[in-house]
Amino acid sequence: MPGLKVGEPAAAFTLKNSSGSDVSLISLTQQGPVALVFYRSAEWCPFCTRQLQALQTDLAKIEQSGIRVVGISYDAPEKSAAAATKLGLTYPLLSDTGSKVIDAYGIRNKEAKGKAEGVPHPVVFIVDGQGIIRAKLMRDGYRERPESAEIVAAAMHLK
């Protein structure tokens, strides 16, 4: 599995949300554990939009487990805003337009070319309140994604 490992500190970041405001990992984890959901693009990837919608459907259950969901992609803030509106998402989508955070987590798909250049492998990192990675959820390929139930199960191990 590419990228940072369970037990390692999560790479610090500050990214723009869909309204253009800065959001840092520190500000997220100060409020408790967070699921960092790295996805390819909400603009052109149907597997991503399906995943983002499923997370929204199960959001109350995920949040009841003590974890907040945050999506991260290389989409620009205005594209994330359009996707959030279109898909009815209420959790934040953060924009890593230069793929610097994707690289810091070691999950860039180096085989992706053209409009997909800079996309991450779809991975969910569960980061605790101290900024340590406590779970890493991933599948081979980009069509299959970790499910909400796995995020909830990972949250149970944090307690």
mmCIF file of C-alpha atoms in Angstrom:
data_model
loop_
_atom_site.group_PDB
_atom_site.id
_atom_site.type_symbol
_atom_site.label_atom_id
_atom_site.label_comp_id
_atom_site.label_asym_id
_atom_site.label_seq_id
_atom_site.Cartn_x
_atom_site.Cartn_y
_atom_site.Cartn_z
ATOM 1 C CA MET A 1 0.000 0.000 0.000
ATOM 2 C CA PRO A 2 1.473 3.324 -0.981
ATOM 3 C CA GLY A 3 1.684 6.260 1.380
ATOM 4 C CA LEU A 4 1.956 7.027 5.051
ATOM 5 C CA LYS A 5 1.449 4.141 7.456
ATOM 6 C CA VAL A 6 -0.757 3.557 10.474
ATOM 7 C CA GLY A 7 0.977 4.920 13.577
ATOM 8 C CA GLU A 8 2.825 7.680 11.705
ATOM 9 C CA PRO A 9 2.045 11.370 12.138
ATOM 10 C CA ALA A 10 -0.306 12.686 9.468
ATOM 11 C CA ALA A 11 1.283 15.264 7.173
ATOM 12 C CA ALA A 12 0.249 18.759 8.268
ATOM 13 C CA PHE A 13 -1.557 20.910 5.721
ATOM 14 C CA THR A 14 -3.599 24.012 5.119
ATOM 15 C CA LEU A 15 -5.942 23.822 2.121
ATOM 16 C CA LYS A 16 -8.810 25.892 0.718
ATOM 17 C CA ASN A 17 -12.353 24.692 1.236
ATOM 18 C CA SER A 18 -15.054 25.123 -1.403
ATOM 19 C CA SER A 19 -15.766 28.682 -0.221
ATOM 20 C CA GLY A 20 -12.075 29.634 -0.474
ATOM 21 C CA SER A 21 -11.320 29.686 3.279
ATOM 22 C CA ASP A 22 -8.200 28.062 4.709
ATOM 23 C CA VAL A 23 -8.629 24.816 6.656
ATOM 24 C CA SER A 24 -5.693 23.193 8.454
ATOM 25 C CA LEU A 25 -5.264 19.646 9.677
ATOM 26 C CA ILE A 26 -4.594 21.066 13.152
ATOM 27 C CA SER A 27 -7.939 22.898 13.173
ATOM 28 C CA LEU A 28 -9.690 19.696 12.089
ATOM 29 C CA THR A 29 -8.055 17.384 14.643
ATOM 30 C CA GLN A 30 -8.555 19.859 17.502
ATOM 31 C CA GLN A 31 -12.224 18.950 17.206
ATOM 32 C CA GLY A 32 -11.467 15.197 17.352
ATOM 33 C CA PRO A 33 -10.734 12.374 14.930
ATOM 34 C CA VAL A 34 -11.205 12.973 11.231
ATOM 35 C CA ALA A 35 -11.530 10.769 8.147
ATOM 36 C CA LEU A 36 -9.431 12.286 5.374
ATOM 37 C CA VAL A 37 -11.080 10.928 2.234
ATOM 38 C CA PHE A 38 -8.709 11.353 -0.707
ATOM 39 C CA TYR A 39 -10.591 11.023 -3.990
ATOM 40 C CA ARG A 40 -9.681 11.613 -7.638
ATOM 41 C CA SER A 41 -12.196 14.258 -8.786
ATOM 42 C CA ALA A 42 -15.826 15.086 -8.092
ATOM 43 C CA GLU A 43 -15.962 16.745 -11.516
ATOM 44 C CA TRP A 44 -15.231 13.796 -13.832
ATOM 45 C CA CYS A 45 -14.867 10.584 -11.755
ATOM 46 C CA PRO A 46 -18.180 8.685 -11.374
ATOM 47 C CA PHE A 47 -16.652 6.348 -8.763
ATOM 48 C CA CYS A 48 -15.721 9.407 -6.687
ATOM 49 C CA THR A 49 -19.162 10.984 -6.880
ATOM 50 C CA ARG A 50 -20.720 7.664 -5.849
ATOM 51 C CA GLN A 51 -18.342 7.465 -2.865
ATOM 52 C CA LEU A 52 -18.982 11.080 -1.836
ATOM 53 C CA GLN A 53 -22.752 10.550 -2.032
ATOM 54 C CA ALA A 54 -22.542 7.332 0.015
ATOM 55 C CA LEU A 55 -20.567 9.165 2.691
ATOM 56 C CA GLN A 56 -23.243 11.880 2.766
ATOM 57 C CA THR A 57 -25.985 9.244 3.086
ATOM 58 C CA ASP A 58 -24.168 7.675 6.059
ATOM 59 C CA LEU A 59 -22.817 10.934 7.511
ATOM 60 C CA ALA A 60 -24.972 10.919 10.669
ATOM 61 C CA LYS A 61 -23.867 7.349 11.469
ATOM 62 C CA ILE A 62 -20.205 8.232 10.847
ATOM 63 C CA GLU A 63 -20.402 11.377 12.983
ATOM 64 C CA GLN A 64 -22.157 9.445 15.792
ATOM 65 C CA SER A 65 -19.079 7.206 15.867
ATOM 66 C CA GLY A 66 -17.019 10.300 16.722
ATOM 67 C CA ILE A 67 -15.389 10.927 13.333
ATOM 68 C CA ARG A 68 -15.834 13.862 10.988
ATOM 69 C CA VAL A 69 -15.509 13.423 7.228
ATOM 70 C CA VAL A 70 -13.368 15.693 5.040
ATOM 71 C CA GLY A 71 -12.872 15.126 1.307
ATOM 72 C CA ILE A 72 -9.579 16.050 -0.391
ATOM 73 C CA SER A 73 -8.865 16.141 -4.125
ATOM 74 C CA TYR A 74 -6.894 18.114 -6.652
ATOM 75 C CA ASP A 75 -10.110 19.859 -7.803
ATOM 76 C CA ALA A 76 -10.046 23.657 -7.582
ATOM 77 C CA PRO A 77 -12.242 25.243 -4.868
ATOM 78 C CA GLU A 78 -14.893 26.360 -7.373
ATOM 79 C CA LYS A 79 -15.134 22.827 -8.791
ATOM 80 C CA SER A 80 -15.460 21.421 -5.260
ATOM 81 C CA ALA A 81 -18.178 23.987 -4.500
ATOM 82 C CA ALA A 82 -20.103 23.024 -7.636
ATOM 83 C CA ALA A 83 -19.791 19.325 -6.781
ATOM 84 C CA ALA A 84 -20.883 19.866 -3.171
ATOM 85 C CA THR A 85 -23.962 21.741 -4.353
ATOM 86 C CA LYS A 86 -24.803 19.237 -7.090
ATOM 87 C CA LEU A 87 -24.343 16.229 -4.792
ATOM 88 C CA GLY A 88 -25.892 17.847 -1.696
ATOM 89 C CA LEU A 89 -22.771 17.382 0.419
ATOM 90 C CA THR A 90 -22.665 18.984 3.863
ATOM 91 C CA TYR A 91 -19.133 17.940 4.849
ATOM 92 C CA PRO A 92 -16.121 19.962 3.641
ATOM 93 C CA LEU A 93 -14.270 19.323 0.399
ATOM 94 C CA LEU A 94 -10.705 20.639 0.411
ATOM 95 C CA SER A 95 -8.685 21.560 -2.676
ATOM 96 C CA ASP A 96 -5.110 20.382 -3.130
ATOM 97 C CA THR A 97 -4.712 21.992 -6.554
ATOM 98 C CA GLY A 98 -0.944 21.442 -6.723
ATOM 99 C CA SER A 99 -1.189 17.878 -5.310
ATOM 100 C CA LYS A 100 1.327 18.853 -2.592
ATOM 101 C CA VAL A 101 -0.674 17.229 0.208
ATOM 102 C CA ILE A 102 -1.370 14.207 -1.986
ATOM 103 C CA ASP A 103 2.420 13.926 -2.423
ATOM 104 C CA ALA A 104 3.062 14.472 1.317
ATOM 105 C CA TYR A 105 0.806 11.507 2.052
ATOM 106 C CA GLY A 106 2.630 9.495 -0.664
ATOM 107 C CA ILE A 107 -0.525 8.540 -2.537
ATOM 108 C CA ARG A 108 -0.198 10.265 -5.926
ATOM 109 C CA ASN A 109 -1.111 7.954 -8.779
ATOM 110 C CA LYS A 110 2.041 8.365 -10.852
ATOM 111 C CA GLU A 111 0.503 6.446 -13.770
ATOM 112 C CA ALA A 112 -2.326 8.969 -14.236
ATOM 113 C CA LYS A 113 -1.897 11.181 -17.304
ATOM 114 C CA GLY A 114 -3.763 14.037 -18.976
ATOM 115 C CA LYS A 115 -6.575 15.553 -16.921
ATOM 116 C CA ALA A 116 -5.988 12.894 -14.252
ATOM 117 C CA GLU A 117 -2.342 13.855 -13.668
ATOM 118 C CA GLY A 118 -1.913 14.668 -9.975
ATOM 119 C CA VAL A 119 -4.801 12.542 -8.675
ATOM 120 C CA PRO A 120 -4.365 10.432 -5.557
ATOM 121 C CA HIS A 121 -5.002 6.762 -5.147
ATOM 122 C CA PRO A 122 -8.376 6.725 -3.359
ATOM 123 C CA VAL A 123 -7.477 6.296 0.323
ATOM 124 C CA VAL A 124 -9.168 7.117 3.629
ATOM 125 C CA PHE A 125 -6.852 8.015 6.516
ATOM 126 C CA ILE A 126 -8.376 8.075 9.999
ATOM 127 C CA VAL A 127 -6.415 10.663 11.984
ATOM 128 C CA ASP A 128 -6.857 11.018 15.738
ATOM 129 C CA GLY A 129 -6.984 14.224 17.775
ATOM 130 C CA GLN A 130 -3.188 14.178 18.191
ATOM 131 C CA GLY A 131 -2.600 14.009 14.421
ATOM 132 C CA ILE A 132 -1.585 10.336 14.330
ATOM 133 C CA ILE A 133 -2.862 8.028 11.567
ATOM 134 C CA ARG A 134 -4.906 5.325 13.307
ATOM 135 C CA ALA A 135 -6.346 3.552 10.250
ATOM 136 C CA LYS A 136 -5.754 3.454 6.504
ATOM 137 C CA LEU A 137 -8.551 2.197 4.279
ATOM 138 C CA MET A 138 -7.768 1.422 0.658
ATOM 139 C CA ARG A 139 -8.567 -0.924 -2.217
ATOM 140 C CA ASP A 140 -6.628 -2.028 -5.272
ATOM 141 C CA GLY A 141 -7.615 0.139 -8.229
ATOM 142 C CA TYR A 142 -9.899 3.146 -8.290
ATOM 143 C CA ARG A 143 -13.317 1.557 -8.866
ATOM 144 C CA GLU A 144 -13.726 0.019 -5.402
ATOM 145 C CA ARG A 145 -13.758 2.350 -2.386
ATOM 146 C CA PRO A 146 -13.707 1.935 1.377
ATOM 147 C CA GLU A 147 -17.247 1.984 2.716
ATOM 148 C CA SER A 148 -18.803 4.040 5.493
ATOM 149 C CA ALA A 149 -19.095 0.970 7.731
ATOM 150 C CA GLU A 150 -15.298 0.624 7.649
ATOM 151 C CA ILE A 151 -14.890 4.219 8.816
ATOM 152 C CA VAL A 152 -17.334 3.563 11.670
ATOM 153 C CA ALA A 153 -15.471 0.335 12.573
ATOM 154 C CA ALA A 154 -12.159 2.236 12.609
ATOM 155 C CA ALA A 155 -13.740 4.829 14.920
ATOM 156 C CA MET A 156 -14.660 2.093 17.386
ATOM 157 C CA HIS A 157 -10.975 1.167 17.676
ATOM 158 C CA LEU A 158 -10.156 4.742 18.714
ATOM 159 C CA LYS A 159 -12.286 4.503 21.852
#
